[in-house]
Amino acid sequence: MERQPVLDDKVTIMDIAKAAGVSKSTVSLVLNNSSLVRHETAVKVKETAEKMGYVYNRSAANLRNGTSNIIGMVVNDLSNSFFVELLIGAERRLLSSNYITLLAHTGEDLKLQDQVLASMREQKAAGVILCPALYTSPNLTTTLKNWGLPFVTVMRSLNDEQSDFVGCDNYLGIQMATQHLIGLGHRDIAFIGRDITNSVSVVRQQGYTDCLEKNNIPVNPQLMVESDISMMGGKKGMKKLLSLRKCPSAVVCYNDLIAIGVLSEINEQGLITGRDIAVVGSDGVASSAFCSPPLTTVVLHSEKIGELASQVLLKRLKNPELPPIRHLLKPELRIRKSCGAYLK
Amino acid sequence: MERQPVLDDKVTIMDIAKAAGVSKSTVSLVLNNSSLVRHETAVKVKETAEKMGYVYNRSAANLRNGTSNIIGMVVNDLSNSFFVELLIGAERRLLSSNYITLLAHTGEDLKLQDQVLASMREQKAAGVILCPALYTSPNLTTTLKNWGLPFVTVMRSLNDEQSDFVGCDNYLGIQMATQHLIGLGHRDIAFIGRDITNSVSVVRQQGYTDCLEKNNIPVNPQLMVESDISMMGGKKGMKKLLSLRKCPSAVVCYNDLIAIGVLSEINEQGLITGRDIAVVGSDGVASSAFCSPPLTTVVLHSEKIGELASQVLLKRLKNPELPPIRHLLKPELRIRKSCGAYLK
DNA sequence: CTGAAAGCGCTTACAG
DNA sequence: CTGAAAGCGCTTACAG
């Protein structure tokens, strides 16, 4: 087989224009599928470009256009598969509209978040999908607006009703989880994942306490366990609960990551989840169906949220004058074995 | 609080030059931290730029330079957290060298892979980290070389010893897993995740069969179960094994994803993993430590592989003339409860 | 150490 | 429907 020579990437629209016998304006119009050019001309130009091994130079187009086909995606926690699923949904949707995804993982690091946003601005990203890090200042929305960088925040709102936002009804979700446990006869129900600095945690915890109160169940502060938002956090939280004089009979977890840690600790102690202790998670990550036992959880539709976030941003790019677009998706309780419902 | 006006992003090096009383060449040199400029001049220029709200325009620099600070990252399967961890490691390393990560998830789709690689080429990516999709043609390396696009393949080699590659010793890893089970007294050992079209699966399966033979244990084709590389695949594979007249006493899984499905099925059937059936996974994803019971697995050091891949690519960018850089990381067996070792 | 000049490869009014 | 021209904001030899 003959070895193809290394191409120099040096074919430009000028070369195509010359070869096809048209002007470079025409070539440019063809490449952008303009309707101004006669069909036959367009075909000829495209064939010539193909034949000459032409590669569109986006750097040049970006400079000229003052923008790009790049969308920045800033994610706070990729070790949580909820956000990975969200990312997958968002990226797929962007690609199908010919945008590509510049990814940055902040790991909840605010300085890193500032840095990557600044970098995306330099890069002339057309817009940004932002899953904000913990402690992100509400001023960030002002900054991004001053930059003229369109954005949509996801999951965590930055207290700015004037910005585009896609999230889910965290309050309702945890209420559904708690109510379900109460319906199964539980009264000593714990909550693991308390974190007063995390707005989502605050809301979810509120859903939990309000639900208890609505059912005339006293709220026991000992049963609201602070923890890291991680599997290890859940494990430690459960360990703490198991060491109480009176261990609760059921646990509502801030999210599935924590729930997985909780299941692990229950198993390690030789107890049976669902029989000895009921556990409910939140988020509905793919692996929740494959826990041992399968995890009852509040499904938030991660991929759909990602897709929707992309869609909102694309809509915003098309029409900057649109009023704020805000979506709050309804969660869904998926009942599996970890809550013990199937033992009744 | 006064509302800052929307900046026009219109400050250029010309404006800074004028304001600072130097030429724009000097400004450019300062922005690129050239040592050609006197320190005081550099300071003055930087202060002026800061004061004027200057934003470096990478599109312009990219066009002029013919390259960019963008690295493409093409990943075959983000639903496998092994690759997510790898991505996290790679992205972090790139960012620390002032490169940013263009992400594309192929989901093992070859056409999508071609498309995103072409897009990264248009984008003038400086290089690409490629976790190839299944069935990727070995010719892809030739294509990328002809494009002049530096790349490193990760995990799956494309049979091209002349390309940079970072992976791990799959053969050794599965051998360690199998040998461990044999050491625990097992002789009926199954392998789930057989896939003759997946080069990694072929190698891992070879490690398994060779290890059996070395120990004079006959290889039983019935115990080599084909399956999707997913939790569901593992679950179905285990279901099949449990329905055999003589169920094996131990299972080596192609990876942790499959192992998690296997644990789930064992649990669902009312059996106890580690006591009734020993299970070993491969990859060492973070969640393997939080399975019920914790999963014995071959740790491949996902984040380290990602970091190393970035490092190799950066080295290649600095010195294109270097001979091929190839790393094969040594795996490590992490013994937990799922193999039953702690019951003895 | 600094300045004037050319050019990277596009797109877009504008004139025809 | 097509062509000539200007310009996006940088970087880099080159001359001084």
XYZ file of C-alpha atoms (C1' of nucleotides) in Angstrom:
720
model
C 0.000 0.000 0.000
C 1.317 3.363 -0.980
C 1.965 5.734 1.846
C -0.046 8.891 1.492
C 2.137 11.947 1.908
C 1.600 14.165 4.947
C -0.758 16.900 3.851
C 0.228 20.392 4.717
C -3.249 21.526 5.701
C -2.398 24.405 3.468
C -5.339 24.352 1.090
C -7.363 27.509 1.639
C -10.548 28.848 0.122
C -8.335 30.857 -2.231
C -6.926 27.666 -3.696
C -10.363 26.176 -4.098
C -11.629 29.373 -5.678
C -8.838 29.316 -8.214
C -9.292 25.633 -9.003
C -13.059 25.904 -9.285
C -12.925 29.150 -11.214
C -14.926 31.234 -8.763
C -14.117 33.880 -6.177
C -13.287 33.055 -2.622
C -16.469 34.757 -1.441
C -18.397 32.192 -3.374
C -16.404 29.383 -1.817
C -17.099 30.771 1.623
C -20.788 31.010 0.895
C -20.837 27.435 -0.330
C -19.046 26.172 2.751
C -21.667 27.860 4.885
C -24.476 26.388 2.806
C -25.721 29.769 1.718
C -28.717 29.776 -0.585
C -27.206 32.640 -2.541
C -25.130 30.312 -4.674
C -26.482 28.383 -7.646
C -26.777 24.687 -6.996
C -24.381 23.567 -9.732
C -21.767 26.029 -8.576
C -22.092 24.796 -5.014
C -21.667 21.190 -6.108
C -18.602 22.016 -8.154
C -17.032 23.916 -5.299
C -17.726 21.153 -2.821
C -16.239 18.549 -5.135
C -13.160 20.657 -5.665
C -12.727 21.173 -1.931
C -13.070 17.454 -1.307
C -10.629 16.615 -4.082
C -8.021 19.033 -2.811
C -8.247 17.751 0.761
C -9.491 21.051 2.057
C -9.883 21.436 5.821
C -12.047 24.236 7.089
C -10.043 26.498 9.359
C -12.203 27.320 12.317
C -9.598 29.546 13.924
C -9.941 31.925 11.020
C -13.716 31.786 11.046
C -13.767 32.275 14.812
C -11.567 35.335 14.593
C -13.641 36.813 11.861
C -16.963 35.975 13.507
C -15.955 36.999 16.983
C -17.415 33.791 18.338
C -17.031 30.038 17.949
C -18.923 26.777 17.835
C -17.532 25.881 21.249
C -19.724 25.485 24.310
C -18.051 25.380 27.687
C -19.263 22.818 30.165
C -18.197 23.414 33.756
C -18.974 20.569 36.123
C -18.548 20.580 39.878
C -18.286 16.873 40.547
C -17.584 14.204 37.958
C -17.037 11.595 40.656
C -20.818 11.686 41.006
C -22.195 9.769 38.042
C -25.292 11.911 38.135
C -23.227 14.709 36.654
C -21.539 12.365 34.219
C -24.918 11.287 32.900
C -25.928 14.917 32.702
C -22.744 15.673 30.803
C -23.390 12.835 28.363
C -26.863 14.135 27.630
C -25.660 17.704 27.209
C -22.715 16.832 24.988
C -24.778 14.645 22.699
C -27.349 17.371 22.230
C -24.695 19.987 21.499
C -22.922 17.813 18.979
C -26.158 17.217 17.112
C -26.346 20.984 16.619
C -22.729 21.173 15.485
C -21.360 22.569 18.704
C -18.476 20.979 20.487
C -17.917 20.733 24.195
C -15.064 22.234 26.106
C -15.025 20.399 29.417
C -13.759 21.583 32.757
C -14.079 19.691 36.021
C -13.873 21.996 39.003
C -14.174 19.438 41.789
C -15.987 22.171 43.768
C -12.881 24.372 43.586
C -13.915 28.010 43.252
C -10.581 29.296 42.044
C -10.449 26.630 39.397
C -13.963 27.568 38.377
C -12.974 31.216 37.928
C -9.939 30.156 35.981
C -11.744 27.884 33.548
C -14.534 30.380 32.964
C -11.961 33.034 32.121
C -10.279 30.602 29.797
C -13.561 29.829 28.046
C -14.105 33.521 27.604
C -10.687 33.944 25.979
C -11.526 30.993 23.798
C -14.618 32.852 22.568
C -16.937 30.079 23.692
C -20.415 30.744 22.336
C -21.880 29.928 25.728
C -21.445 27.983 28.940
C -23.347 25.278 30.772
C -22.495 25.719 34.408
C -22.975 23.283 37.259
C -21.691 25.686 39.890
C -19.227 24.700 42.568
C -20.243 24.970 46.213
C -20.000 28.491 47.629
C -20.202 30.058 44.193
C -21.017 33.721 44.689
C -24.306 34.926 43.234
C -22.233 37.731 41.708
C -20.904 35.272 39.194
C -24.032 35.730 37.104
C -23.364 39.475 36.949
C -19.797 38.850 35.887
C -20.812 36.454 33.125
C -23.418 38.898 31.897
C -20.866 41.698 31.838
C -18.622 39.465 29.841
C -21.442 38.955 27.376
C -21.029 35.219 27.807
C -24.389 33.441 27.561
C -24.857 30.732 30.163
C -27.314 28.412 31.776
C -26.862 27.197 35.341
C -27.811 23.641 36.116
C -28.994 21.973 39.322
C -27.776 24.705 41.661
C -29.433 28.034 41.109
C -27.405 31.137 41.873
C -30.341 33.073 43.303
C -30.775 35.019 40.132
C -34.236 34.673 38.691
C -33.056 36.584 35.647
C -30.697 33.842 34.465
C -31.523 30.721 32.539
C -31.705 27.676 34.770
C -32.440 23.985 34.499
C -32.895 21.946 37.630
C -35.316 19.717 39.378
C -37.741 19.955 42.212
C -35.495 18.839 45.040
C -38.042 19.679 47.693
C -40.732 17.550 46.114
C -38.340 14.684 45.432
C -37.221 14.231 49.003
C -40.771 14.679 50.209
C -41.854 11.800 47.996
C -39.034 9.663 49.391
C -39.859 10.526 52.988
C -43.583 10.105 52.519
C -42.997 6.711 50.983
C -41.079 5.551 54.054
C -43.748 6.922 56.349
C -46.315 5.055 54.299
C -44.372 1.870 54.949
C -44.830 2.475 58.680
C -41.508 4.083 59.579
C -41.389 6.852 62.159
C -37.714 6.977 63.060
C -36.357 8.252 59.786
C -32.881 9.715 59.442
C -31.470 12.076 56.827
C -27.832 11.751 55.787
C -26.152 14.480 53.803
C -26.950 17.570 55.813
C -24.829 20.515 54.671
C -26.051 23.999 55.442
C -23.602 25.530 52.982
C -25.061 23.579 50.077
C -28.304 25.127 48.861
C -29.534 21.860 47.374
C -28.906 20.044 50.633
C -30.788 22.713 52.529
C -33.792 22.357 50.251
C -33.758 18.578 50.363
C -33.470 18.585 54.120
C -36.368 20.990 54.292
C -38.424 18.601 52.202
C -37.582 15.887 54.706
C -38.412 17.857 57.864
C -41.567 19.400 56.404
C -42.772 15.967 55.428
C -42.178 14.614 58.899
C -44.040 17.539 60.439
C -46.923 17.205 58.048
C -47.241 13.661 59.337
C -46.982 14.757 62.970
C -43.639 13.067 63.411
C -41.274 15.072 65.626
C -38.012 16.055 63.960
C -35.047 14.598 65.811
C -31.850 16.612 65.190
C -29.757 13.569 66.078
C -31.132 11.882 62.988
C -29.994 14.618 60.641
C -26.434 13.661 59.905
C -23.882 15.954 58.368
C -21.639 14.298 55.851
C -19.516 14.721 52.798
C -21.398 14.277 49.559
C -19.647 11.030 48.726
C -19.889 7.297 49.211
C -17.468 7.548 52.105
C -19.610 10.284 53.611
C -22.633 8.016 53.469
C -20.718 5.148 54.994
C -19.507 7.246 57.902
C -22.937 8.756 58.395
C -24.518 5.334 58.633
C -21.847 4.177 61.035
C -22.774 7.074 63.276
C -26.463 6.224 63.123
C -25.817 2.573 63.899
C -23.938 3.579 67.018
C -26.909 5.522 68.417
C -28.757 4.086 71.389
C -31.822 3.906 69.232
C -30.974 3.395 65.575
C -33.568 4.709 63.115
C -35.458 2.157 61.023
C -35.148 4.116 57.815
C -32.749 6.505 56.117
C -33.339 9.155 53.485
C -30.104 9.957 51.695
C -29.169 13.273 50.151
C -28.215 11.406 47.009
C -27.378 8.006 45.570
C -23.665 8.402 46.204
C -24.402 8.656 49.906
C -26.962 5.859 49.699
C -24.386 3.524 48.200
C -22.090 4.215 51.133
C -24.993 3.599 53.492
C -25.775 0.235 51.893
C -22.122 -0.671 52.182
C -22.014 0.054 55.901
C -25.265 -1.786 56.598
C -23.916 -4.801 54.737
C -20.616 -4.607 56.541
C -22.386 -4.678 59.906
C -24.113 -7.902 58.910
C -27.524 -6.255 58.614
C -29.923 -6.577 55.722
C -30.961 -3.437 53.903
C -34.707 -3.330 53.396
C -35.391 -5.759 56.203
C -33.435 -4.269 59.106
C -33.115 -0.766 57.763
C -34.917 0.882 54.877
C -32.865 3.109 52.592
C -33.913 5.582 49.936
C -31.571 7.551 47.708
C -31.964 10.429 45.336
C -30.874 11.122 41.738
C -31.537 7.773 40.098
C -28.067 7.148 38.719
C -27.722 4.121 36.457
C -25.934 2.044 39.061
C -28.751 2.471 41.601
C -30.571 -0.361 39.829
C -27.596 -2.649 40.409
C -27.002 -2.060 44.083
C -27.364 -4.985 46.440
C -30.238 -4.732 47.087
C -31.452 -2.455 44.288
C -31.856 1.067 45.539
C -35.187 2.795 45.875
C -34.475 6.315 44.700
C -35.859 9.565 43.440
C -35.144 9.642 39.717
C -34.193 13.084 38.478
C -33.584 12.157 34.835
C -29.964 13.219 34.636
C -29.492 12.859 30.876
C -32.690 14.689 30.174
C -31.557 17.557 32.384
C -28.315 17.708 30.420
C -30.134 17.691 27.109
C -32.524 20.339 28.289
C -29.679 22.528 29.505
C -28.125 22.358 26.036
C -31.427 23.128 24.413
C -31.999 26.136 26.620
C -28.551 27.490 25.870
C -28.982 26.994 22.124
C -32.306 28.797 22.284
C -30.632 31.629 24.150
C -27.885 31.897 21.534
C -30.470 32.159 18.797
C -32.486 34.751 20.631
C -30.657 36.748 23.308
C -33.752 38.861 23.969
C -35.891 35.991 25.226
C -37.097 36.339 28.824
C -35.345 34.056 31.338
C -35.906 30.372 30.623
C -36.316 28.326 33.774
C -37.113 24.636 34.036
C -37.831 22.681 37.189
C -38.238 19.023 36.314
C -40.574 16.809 38.264
C -38.821 13.932 39.988
C -40.131 10.404 40.071
C -39.948 7.852 42.860
C -38.563 4.515 41.680
C -39.408 1.814 44.194
C -36.953 -1.056 44.467
C -35.917 -3.350 47.273
C -33.780 -1.158 49.523
C -36.833 0.447 51.118
C -38.299 -2.916 52.039
C -41.554 -2.241 50.216
C -41.478 -5.670 48.604
C -41.199 -7.450 51.942
C -44.666 -6.410 53.039
C -24.199 48.811 44.027
C -23.405 50.372 40.718
C -24.012 48.192 37.731
C -20.843 47.688 35.726
C -21.494 48.394 32.049
C -21.299 45.503 29.633
C -17.784 45.511 28.264
C -17.448 45.227 24.556
C -14.482 42.878 24.649
C -13.101 45.341 22.205
C -9.819 46.219 23.865
C -6.996 44.936 21.685
C -3.259 44.935 22.033
C -3.268 48.068 19.878
C -5.260 49.927 22.518
C -2.955 48.754 25.254
C 0.066 49.696 23.196
C -1.251 53.195 22.719
C -2.208 53.601 26.380
C 1.090 52.221 27.636
C 3.153 54.118 25.083
C 4.756 51.101 23.456
C 4.274 49.206 20.219
C 1.870 46.343 19.877
C 4.746 43.942 19.303
C 5.926 44.757 22.764
C 2.490 44.127 24.205
C 2.347 40.785 22.489
C 5.750 39.848 23.836
C 4.693 40.826 27.340
C 1.493 38.786 27.130
C 3.567 35.788 26.168
C 5.988 36.385 29.013
C 8.916 36.918 26.680
C 12.224 37.685 28.290
C 12.999 40.188 25.549
C 11.104 42.950 27.313
C 12.500 44.991 30.179
C 10.867 44.157 33.489
C 9.484 47.627 34.173
C 7.981 47.807 30.704
C 6.354 44.434 31.180
C 4.847 45.496 34.495
C 3.491 48.692 33.021
C 1.950 46.867 30.087
C 0.350 44.253 32.321
C -1.110 46.910 34.585
C -2.491 48.784 31.625
C -4.038 45.633 30.197
C -5.615 44.814 33.530
C -6.927 48.336 33.961
C -8.475 48.400 30.506
C -10.227 45.060 30.994
C -8.255 43.448 28.220
C -9.177 39.902 27.231
C -6.682 37.899 25.266
C -8.214 36.784 21.985
C -7.219 33.208 21.447
C -8.982 32.956 18.119
C -6.563 35.487 16.727
C -3.569 33.810 18.286
C -4.740 30.419 17.062
C -5.117 31.638 13.519
C -1.742 33.237 13.558
C -0.024 30.297 15.231
C -1.715 27.621 13.191
C -2.442 25.681 16.350
C -4.251 26.091 19.662
C -4.094 25.282 23.342
C -6.924 22.795 22.894
C -6.470 19.077 23.426
C -9.170 16.756 22.163
C -10.247 13.927 24.404
C -12.223 11.190 22.700
C -13.742 8.646 25.044
C -15.516 5.456 24.083
C -17.625 4.882 27.175
C -18.369 7.428 29.856
C -20.980 5.173 31.428
C -18.002 3.216 32.720
C -16.586 5.221 35.586
C -13.163 3.843 34.830
C -13.052 6.155 31.827
C -14.520 9.017 33.806
C -11.735 8.697 36.350
C -9.244 8.532 33.521
C -10.788 11.659 32.018
C -10.575 13.482 35.340
C -6.889 12.665 35.653
C -6.148 13.672 32.083
C -8.078 16.925 32.195
C -6.482 18.024 35.444
C -3.021 17.402 34.079
C -3.742 19.278 30.863
C -5.184 22.264 32.690
C -2.103 22.510 34.846
C -0.095 22.981 31.644
C -2.534 25.578 30.330
C -4.263 23.319 27.876
C -8.002 22.939 27.818
C -9.970 19.829 27.043
C -12.370 19.396 24.185
C -14.462 16.395 25.123
C -16.262 13.970 22.862
C -18.068 10.859 23.996
C -18.372 8.317 21.204
C -20.311 5.618 23.027
C -18.410 3.110 20.848
C -19.899 4.687 17.713
C -17.338 4.637 14.901
C -19.034 7.226 12.743
C -19.302 9.585 15.645
C -15.624 8.987 16.363
C -14.666 9.930 12.801
C -16.850 12.978 13.000
C -15.452 14.314 16.255
C -11.868 13.699 15.196
C -12.477 15.653 12.008
C -14.020 18.413 14.063
C -11.026 18.524 16.371
C -8.793 18.794 13.352
C -10.783 21.765 12.031
C -10.548 23.259 15.461
C -6.758 23.072 15.224
C -6.500 20.975 18.360
C -2.858 20.687 19.382
C -3.321 16.971 19.965
C -5.747 14.228 20.851
C -6.077 11.678 23.624
C -7.972 8.784 22.132
C -9.742 5.953 23.914
C -10.732 4.206 20.693
C -14.205 2.842 20.072
C -14.628 -0.879 19.441
C -13.843 -1.958 15.880
C -11.682 1.103 15.280
C -9.609 0.403 12.189
C -5.839 0.305 12.662
C -5.719 2.661 9.661
C -6.923 5.435 11.917
C -3.381 5.968 13.139
C -2.224 6.510 9.555
C -4.998 8.999 8.982
C -4.167 10.959 12.098
C -0.508 10.989 11.166
C -1.311 12.247 7.693
C -3.366 14.972 9.280
C -0.352 15.942 11.331
C -2.488 15.619 14.435
C -0.434 14.323 17.367
C -2.239 11.706 19.427
C -1.877 9.119 22.117
C -4.130 6.079 22.271
C -5.211 4.878 25.672
C -6.208 1.437 26.949
C -6.901 -0.057 23.516
C -3.882 -0.212 21.269
C -4.466 0.066 17.545
C -1.776 -2.423 16.630
C 0.638 0.279 15.717
C 3.863 0.051 17.645
C 4.895 3.362 16.133
C 2.240 5.374 17.958
C 2.276 6.658 21.492
C 0.236 4.496 23.821
C -0.677 4.315 27.478
C -2.387 1.251 28.820
C -2.064 -1.438 31.383
C -1.064 -5.046 31.497
C -4.454 -6.656 31.044
C -3.022 -10.111 30.699
C -1.159 -9.926 33.974
C -4.097 -8.352 35.778
C -6.576 -11.095 35.007
C -3.941 -13.701 35.715
C -3.479 -12.255 39.176
C -7.227 -12.332 39.733
C -7.559 -15.915 38.513
C -4.534 -17.124 40.403
C -5.896 -15.572 43.561
C -9.137 -17.522 43.230
C -7.245 -20.727 42.527
C -5.192 -20.044 45.608
C -8.406 -19.873 47.599
C -9.204 -23.401 46.431
C -11.549 -22.724 43.536
C -11.425 -24.909 40.452
C -14.705 -24.124 38.740
C -14.019 -20.574 37.763
C -16.073 -18.708 35.195
C -15.189 -15.680 33.097
C -17.897 -13.173 32.217
C -17.331 -10.577 29.539
C -16.089 -12.646 26.639
C -16.099 -10.615 23.426
C -13.878 -11.748 20.597
C -14.264 -8.413 18.809
C -12.817 -6.498 21.744
C -9.043 -6.782 21.848
C -8.894 -6.076 25.559
C -11.440 -8.770 26.275
C -9.470 -11.232 24.180
C -6.312 -10.502 26.138
C -8.020 -10.689 29.499
C -9.689 -13.938 28.594
C -6.340 -15.287 27.496
C -4.918 -14.368 30.874
C -7.725 -16.324 32.459
C -7.400 -19.477 30.333
C -3.603 -19.492 30.458
C -3.742 -19.239 34.220
C -6.135 -22.152 34.466
C -3.929 -24.283 32.226
C -0.824 -23.374 34.123
C -2.599 -24.770 37.170
C -3.731 -27.872 35.306
C -7.357 -26.890 35.456
C -9.258 -27.783 32.292
C -10.843 -24.850 30.511
C -14.594 -25.262 30.281
C -16.074 -23.273 27.384
C -19.450 -23.228 29.123
C -17.899 -21.107 31.825
C -16.733 -18.413 29.416
C -19.777 -16.217 29.096
C -20.253 -13.667 26.376
C -21.851 -10.468 27.541
C -22.234 -6.780 26.984
C -19.667 -4.696 28.785
C -22.187 -3.267 31.221
C -23.804 -3.906 34.566
C -26.771 -5.438 32.808
C -24.405 -7.670 30.844
C -22.881 -8.919 34.069
C -26.273 -9.513 35.600
C -27.457 -11.567 32.625
C -24.194 -13.462 32.477
C -24.489 -14.463 36.115
C -28.084 -15.487 35.615
C -26.920 -17.816 32.885
C -24.225 -19.327 35.108
C -26.657 -19.825 37.974
C -28.906 -21.795 35.684
C -26.181 -24.310 34.773
C -26.441 -27.809 36.145
C -23.200 -27.188 37.944
C -22.719 -23.573 38.844
C -19.092 -22.435 39.181
C -17.877 -21.456 42.631
C -16.049 -18.375 41.446
C -16.314 -15.734 38.727
C -13.664 -13.563 37.138
C -15.268 -10.527 35.546
C -13.986 -8.638 32.543
C -14.387 -5.432 34.521
C -16.006 -3.863 37.571
C -19.096 -2.814 35.656
C -19.804 -6.461 34.918
C -18.859 -7.464 38.446
C -21.404 -5.045 39.890
C -24.094 -6.667 37.766
C -22.893 -10.068 38.931
C -23.115 -9.072 42.600
C -26.591 -7.747 41.970
C -27.789 -11.037 40.472
C -26.213 -13.116 43.218
C -27.904 -10.939 45.814
C -31.210 -11.136 43.987
C -31.078 -14.929 44.035
C -30.705 -14.870 47.798
C -27.104 -16.040 47.681
C -24.178 -14.500 49.507
C -21.256 -13.229 47.470
C -17.947 -14.384 48.925
C -19.544 -17.279 50.767
C -21.595 -18.992 48.049
C -19.814 -17.569 45.070
C -16.527 -15.709 44.891
C -16.353 -12.710 42.575
C -13.394 -10.717 41.312
C -13.599 -7.625 39.135
C -11.111 -5.587 37.184
C -10.335 -1.869 36.921
C -10.635 -0.763 40.518
C -13.196 1.987 40.047
C -13.937 4.086 43.109
C -17.294 2.457 43.751
C -15.777 -1.037 43.907
C -14.854 -0.307 47.516
C -18.499 0.410 48.315
C -20.121 -2.624 46.782
C -22.020 -4.989 49.050
C -19.832 -6.811 49.778
C -16.766 -4.766 48.798
C -15.369 -5.967 45.520
C -12.035 -7.681 45.170
C -10.631 -6.228 41.986
C -7.585 -5.604 39.848
C -6.727 -1.947 40.309
C -5.533 -0.322 37.088
C -5.038 3.201 38.470
C -7.461 4.997 36.182
C -6.560 8.559 37.129
C -2.885 7.839 36.849
C -3.395 6.435 33.365
C -5.214 9.616 32.410
C -2.477 11.792 33.827
C 0.173 9.770 32.107
C -1.648 9.981 28.790
C -1.658 13.760 29.088
C 1.984 13.801 30.008
C 2.928 11.653 27.052
C 0.995 13.868 24.669
C 2.556 17.027 26.091
C 5.975 15.484 25.696
C 5.153 14.614 22.105
C 4.043 18.172 21.391
C 7.290 19.496 22.732
C 9.359 17.051 20.783
C 7.742 15.484 17.717
C 10.937 13.635 16.867
C 10.933 11.468 19.977
C 10.696 7.714 19.371
C 7.300 6.167 20.214
C 6.432 6.460 23.896
C 4.654 3.400 25.216
C 3.602 2.710 28.779
C 2.114 -0.498 30.130
C 1.177 0.027 33.763
C 1.368 -2.806 36.235
C -1.969 -3.670 37.801
C -2.452 -4.411 41.448
C -4.794 -6.914 43.078
C -6.920 -5.341 45.811
C -8.383 -8.040 48.017
C -11.739 -7.287 49.610
C -14.666 -9.412 50.691
C -16.295 -10.460 47.425
C -13.713 -13.179 46.806
C -14.338 -14.703 50.206
C -10.701 -14.488 51.229
C -11.620 -13.092 54.615
C -13.898 -16.008 55.419
C -11.039 -18.478 55.591
C 15.230 46.095 24.081
C 11.434 48.278 20.660
C 8.779 49.481 16.279
C 6.829 49.078 11.430
C 5.031 45.697 8.410
C 3.265 41.538 6.621
C 0.140 37.899 6.938
C -2.582 33.810 9.160
C -7.736 32.255 6.471
C -11.783 33.388 6.915
C -16.670 36.527 6.302
C -19.394 40.184 4.924
C -21.259 44.252 3.220
C -21.081 46.375 -1.222
C -21.100 46.949 -6.053
C -22.133 44.889 -10.209
C -25.915 35.114 -8.407
C -20.569 36.561 -8.191
C -16.191 39.402 -7.344
C -12.897 42.888 -5.203
C -11.761 44.703 -0.857
C -11.456 45.441 3.945
C -10.608 43.698 8.339
C -11.003 40.392 12.595
C -6.483 40.529 16.538
C -2.835 38.377 16.984
C 2.734 36.906 16.151
C 7.069 37.070 14.175
C 11.007 37.924 11.573
C 13.469 42.059 10.559
C 15.601 46.426 11.085
C 17.145 49.637 14.239
